[in-house]
Amino acid sequence: MYRLFTGFLGIAAFMLQCGCGTGKYADIKIVIREMIEARETFVADAERADCPRTAALSITSLESRMKKLGPRYEELEKKYPELLRPEDLPLELKELVAALNRTAALRDDALTNILMRYPDDAAVQKAVSSMGSVYK
């Protein structure tokens, strides 16, 4: 029983060290994961949107989350200038940044889909123009 317990503690300690907030880039990993999750949530909400109101709501929800994450990411870009040069990214960040880029493409596709479904809706137009300030 003691061996099982100590083995479990050893595995848990290793897992925490590998991926749960330790290391040089722990802070940027957290922000990137939150950005990925925000975009994935938007894509899912946009796909479920069955009227202009819910489509606009999905856009404003993403905007709200990104307004909080954007400044944090910009701060970390100053702390880690290698983030501005993809070729210089350490291996531990390359996969996360690639996932972030994939979710950006999915976000753009979902946004385009909303604009095609509700091109003349005032709420959608307002949400899109407001979101533009986040991605300037």
PDB file of C-alpha atoms in Angstrom:
ATOM      1  CA  MET A   1       0.000   0.000   0.000  1.00  0.00           C
ATOM      2  CA  TYR A   2       2.827   2.383   0.906  1.00  0.00           C
ATOM      3  CA  ARG A   3       4.585   1.716  -2.416  1.00  0.00           C
ATOM      4  CA  LEU A   4       1.371   2.343  -4.338  1.00  0.00           C
ATOM      5  CA  PHE A   5       0.824   5.608  -2.500  1.00  0.00           C
ATOM      6  CA  THR A   6       4.400   6.861  -3.008  1.00  0.00           C
ATOM      7  CA  GLY A   7       4.295   5.785  -6.651  1.00  0.00           C
ATOM      8  CA  PHE A   8       1.100   7.750  -7.143  1.00  0.00           C
ATOM      9  CA  LEU A   9       2.626  10.815  -5.477  1.00  0.00           C
ATOM     10  CA  GLY A  10       5.698  10.542  -7.705  1.00  0.00           C
ATOM     11  CA  ILE A  11       3.582  10.361 -10.854  1.00  0.00           C
ATOM     12  CA  ALA A  12       1.422  13.268  -9.689  1.00  0.00           C
ATOM     13  CA  ALA A  13       4.500  15.397  -8.969  1.00  0.00           C
ATOM     14  CA  PHE A  14       5.915  14.611 -12.415  1.00  0.00           C
ATOM     15  CA  MET A  15       2.641  15.491 -14.145  1.00  0.00           C
ATOM     16  CA  LEU A  16       2.410  18.788 -12.302  1.00  0.00           C
ATOM     17  CA  GLN A  17       5.942  19.661 -13.288  1.00  0.00           C
ATOM     18  CA  CYS A  18       5.421  18.816 -16.945  1.00  0.00           C
ATOM     19  CA  GLY A  19       2.277  20.656 -17.758  1.00  0.00           C
ATOM     20  CA  CYS A  20       0.545  22.467 -14.977  1.00  0.00           C
ATOM     21  CA  GLY A  21       2.139  25.815 -14.591  1.00  0.00           C
ATOM     22  CA  THR A  22       5.818  25.301 -13.905  1.00  0.00           C
ATOM     23  CA  GLY A  23       8.779  26.267 -15.984  1.00  0.00           C
ATOM     24  CA  LYS A  24       9.938  29.392 -17.718  1.00  0.00           C
ATOM     25  CA  TYR A  25       6.881  29.806 -19.946  1.00  0.00           C
ATOM     26  CA  ALA A  26       4.145  28.833 -17.491  1.00  0.00           C
ATOM     27  CA  ASP A  27       2.488  32.255 -17.583  1.00  0.00           C
ATOM     28  CA  ILE A  28       2.287  32.485 -21.371  1.00  0.00           C
ATOM     29  CA  LYS A  29       1.069  28.898 -21.651  1.00  0.00           C
ATOM     30  CA  ILE A  30      -1.867  29.752 -19.408  1.00  0.00           C
ATOM     31  CA  VAL A  31      -2.810  32.790 -21.492  1.00  0.00           C
ATOM     32  CA  ILE A  32      -2.472  30.932 -24.804  1.00  0.00           C
ATOM     33  CA  ARG A  33      -4.624  28.068 -23.513  1.00  0.00           C
ATOM     34  CA  GLU A  34      -7.272  30.560 -22.372  1.00  0.00           C
ATOM     35  CA  MET A  35      -7.217  32.211 -25.804  1.00  0.00           C
ATOM     36  CA  ILE A  36      -7.604  28.841 -27.504  1.00  0.00           C
ATOM     37  CA  GLU A  37     -10.494  27.953 -25.220  1.00  0.00           C
ATOM     38  CA  ALA A  38     -12.187  31.320 -25.875  1.00  0.00           C
ATOM     39  CA  ARG A  39     -11.944  30.824 -29.622  1.00  0.00           C
ATOM     40  CA  GLU A  40     -13.165  27.229 -29.462  1.00  0.00           C
ATOM     41  CA  THR A  41     -16.127  28.328 -27.362  1.00  0.00           C
ATOM     42  CA  PHE A  42     -16.931  31.044 -29.893  1.00  0.00           C
ATOM     43  CA  VAL A  43     -16.790  28.608 -32.800  1.00  0.00           C
ATOM     44  CA  ALA A  44     -19.144  26.211 -31.013  1.00  0.00           C
ATOM     45  CA  ASP A  45     -21.519  29.047 -30.062  1.00  0.00           C
ATOM     46  CA  ALA A  46     -21.444  30.439 -33.597  1.00  0.00           C
ATOM     47  CA  GLU A  47     -22.303  27.037 -35.049  1.00  0.00           C
ATOM     48  CA  ARG A  48     -25.254  26.707 -32.652  1.00  0.00           C
ATOM     49  CA  ALA A  49     -26.522  30.230 -33.317  1.00  0.00           C
ATOM     50  CA  ASP A  50     -29.982  29.945 -34.813  1.00  0.00           C
ATOM     51  CA  CYS A  51     -30.846  33.641 -35.030  1.00  0.00           C
ATOM     52  CA  PRO A  52     -29.033  36.959 -35.399  1.00  0.00           C
ATOM     53  CA  ARG A  53     -29.354  37.693 -31.677  1.00  0.00           C
ATOM     54  CA  THR A  54     -27.523  34.549 -30.571  1.00  0.00           C
ATOM     55  CA  ALA A  55     -24.936  35.024 -33.323  1.00  0.00           C
ATOM     56  CA  ALA A  56     -24.255  38.573 -32.123  1.00  0.00           C
ATOM     57  CA  LEU A  57     -24.099  37.329 -28.545  1.00  0.00           C
ATOM     58  CA  SER A  58     -21.445  34.762 -29.473  1.00  0.00           C
ATOM     59  CA  ILE A  59     -19.356  37.525 -31.047  1.00  0.00           C
ATOM     60  CA  THR A  60     -19.668  39.873 -28.072  1.00  0.00           C
ATOM     61  CA  SER A  61     -18.826  37.028 -25.703  1.00  0.00           C
ATOM     62  CA  LEU A  62     -15.587  36.365 -27.590  1.00  0.00           C
ATOM     63  CA  GLU A  63     -14.843  40.087 -27.659  1.00  0.00           C
ATOM     64  CA  SER A  64     -15.281  40.324 -23.899  1.00  0.00           C
ATOM     65  CA  ARG A  65     -12.922  37.435 -23.229  1.00  0.00           C
ATOM     66  CA  MET A  66     -10.309  38.671 -25.671  1.00  0.00           C
ATOM     67  CA  LYS A  67     -10.375  42.182 -24.186  1.00  0.00           C
ATOM     68  CA  LYS A  68      -9.203  40.602 -20.941  1.00  0.00           C
ATOM     69  CA  LEU A  69      -6.652  38.279 -22.520  1.00  0.00           C
ATOM     70  CA  GLY A  70      -5.188  40.676 -25.087  1.00  0.00           C
ATOM     71  CA  PRO A  71      -3.375  42.974 -22.650  1.00  0.00           C
ATOM     72  CA  ARG A  72      -2.037  39.984 -20.716  1.00  0.00           C
ATOM     73  CA  TYR A  73      -0.670  38.497 -23.951  1.00  0.00           C
ATOM     74  CA  GLU A  74       0.908  41.819 -24.971  1.00  0.00           C
ATOM     75  CA  GLU A  75       2.643  42.068 -21.590  1.00  0.00           C
ATOM     76  CA  LEU A  76       4.042  38.594 -22.039  1.00  0.00           C
ATOM     77  CA  GLU A  77       5.229  39.414 -25.559  1.00  0.00           C
ATOM     78  CA  LYS A  78       7.420  42.074 -23.948  1.00  0.00           C
ATOM     79  CA  LYS A  79       8.651  39.571 -21.381  1.00  0.00           C
ATOM     80  CA  TYR A  80       9.299  36.913 -24.052  1.00  0.00           C
ATOM     81  CA  PRO A  81      10.349  38.654 -27.302  1.00  0.00           C
ATOM     82  CA  GLU A  82      10.794  35.254 -28.934  1.00  0.00           C
ATOM     83  CA  LEU A  83       6.992  35.102 -29.206  1.00  0.00           C
ATOM     84  CA  LEU A  84       7.240  37.696 -31.961  1.00  0.00           C
ATOM     85  CA  ARG A  85       9.566  35.459 -33.978  1.00  0.00           C
ATOM     86  CA  PRO A  86       7.970  32.054 -34.666  1.00  0.00           C
ATOM     87  CA  GLU A  87      11.282  30.603 -35.850  1.00  0.00           C
ATOM     88  CA  ASP A  88      12.800  31.332 -32.429  1.00  0.00           C
ATOM     89  CA  LEU A  89      10.027  29.768 -30.370  1.00  0.00           C
ATOM     90  CA  PRO A  90      11.099  27.039 -27.990  1.00  0.00           C
ATOM     91  CA  LEU A  91       9.651  23.630 -28.699  1.00  0.00           C
ATOM     92  CA  GLU A  92       7.377  23.769 -25.648  1.00  0.00           C
ATOM     93  CA  LEU A  93       5.572  26.778 -27.144  1.00  0.00           C
ATOM     94  CA  LYS A  94       5.549  25.844 -30.835  1.00  0.00           C
ATOM     95  CA  GLU A  95       2.675  23.387 -30.469  1.00  0.00           C
ATOM     96  CA  LEU A  96       0.583  25.814 -28.427  1.00  0.00           C
ATOM     97  CA  VAL A  97       1.162  28.650 -30.879  1.00  0.00           C
ATOM     98  CA  ALA A  98       0.274  26.333 -33.769  1.00  0.00           C
ATOM     99  CA  ALA A  99      -2.970  25.426 -31.982  1.00  0.00           C
ATOM    100  CA  LEU A 100      -3.632  29.120 -31.382  1.00  0.00           C
ATOM    101  CA  ASN A 101      -3.169  29.787 -35.092  1.00  0.00           C
ATOM    102  CA  ARG A 102      -5.532  26.946 -35.999  1.00  0.00           C
ATOM    103  CA  THR A 103      -8.204  28.365 -33.720  1.00  0.00           C
ATOM    104  CA  ALA A 104      -7.712  31.785 -35.326  1.00  0.00           C
ATOM    105  CA  ALA A 105      -8.568  30.247 -38.697  1.00  0.00           C
ATOM    106  CA  LEU A 106     -11.612  28.505 -37.210  1.00  0.00           C
ATOM    107  CA  ARG A 107     -12.684  31.773 -35.589  1.00  0.00           C
ATOM    108  CA  ASP A 108     -12.398  33.599 -38.899  1.00  0.00           C
ATOM    109  CA  ASP A 109     -14.433  30.910 -40.673  1.00  0.00           C
ATOM    110  CA  ALA A 110     -17.164  31.041 -38.014  1.00  0.00           C
ATOM    111  CA  LEU A 111     -17.283  34.823 -38.191  1.00  0.00           C
ATOM    112  CA  THR A 112     -17.523  34.731 -41.989  1.00  0.00           C
ATOM    113  CA  ASN A 113     -20.330  32.187 -41.716  1.00  0.00           C
ATOM    114  CA  ILE A 114     -22.252  34.475 -39.343  1.00  0.00           C
ATOM    115  CA  LEU A 115     -21.785  37.423 -41.686  1.00  0.00           C
ATOM    116  CA  MET A 116     -23.030  35.375 -44.623  1.00  0.00           C
ATOM    117  CA  ARG A 117     -26.114  34.177 -42.725  1.00  0.00           C
ATOM    118  CA  TYR A 118     -27.038  37.572 -41.267  1.00  0.00           C
ATOM    119  CA  PRO A 119     -25.470  40.197 -43.538  1.00  0.00           C
ATOM    120  CA  ASP A 120     -27.995  42.953 -42.852  1.00  0.00           C
ATOM    121  CA  ASP A 121     -28.670  42.443 -39.164  1.00  0.00           C
ATOM    122  CA  ALA A 122     -27.837  45.530 -37.097  1.00  0.00           C
ATOM    123  CA  ALA A 123     -26.881  43.584 -33.946  1.00  0.00           C
ATOM    124  CA  VAL A 124     -24.454  41.375 -35.871  1.00  0.00           C
ATOM    125  CA  GLN A 125     -22.930  44.369 -37.648  1.00  0.00           C
ATOM    126  CA  LYS A 126     -22.512  46.198 -34.343  1.00  0.00           C
ATOM    127  CA  ALA A 127     -20.888  43.157 -32.698  1.00  0.00           C
ATOM    128  CA  VAL A 128     -18.490  42.690 -35.602  1.00  0.00           C
ATOM    129  CA  SER A 129     -17.453  46.331 -35.677  1.00  0.00           C
ATOM    130  CA  SER A 130     -16.992  46.355 -31.915  1.00  0.00           C
ATOM    131  CA  MET A 131     -14.879  43.220 -32.056  1.00  0.00           C
ATOM    132  CA  GLY A 132     -12.655  44.875 -34.645  1.00  0.00           C
ATOM    133  CA  SER A 133     -11.253  47.101 -31.912  1.00  0.00           C
ATOM    134  CA  VAL A 134      -9.935  44.043 -30.102  1.00  0.00           C
ATOM    135  CA  TYR A 135      -8.060  42.789 -33.179  1.00  0.00           C
ATOM    136  CA  LYS A 136      -6.571  46.081 -34.380  1.00  0.00           C
TER     137      LYS A 136
END
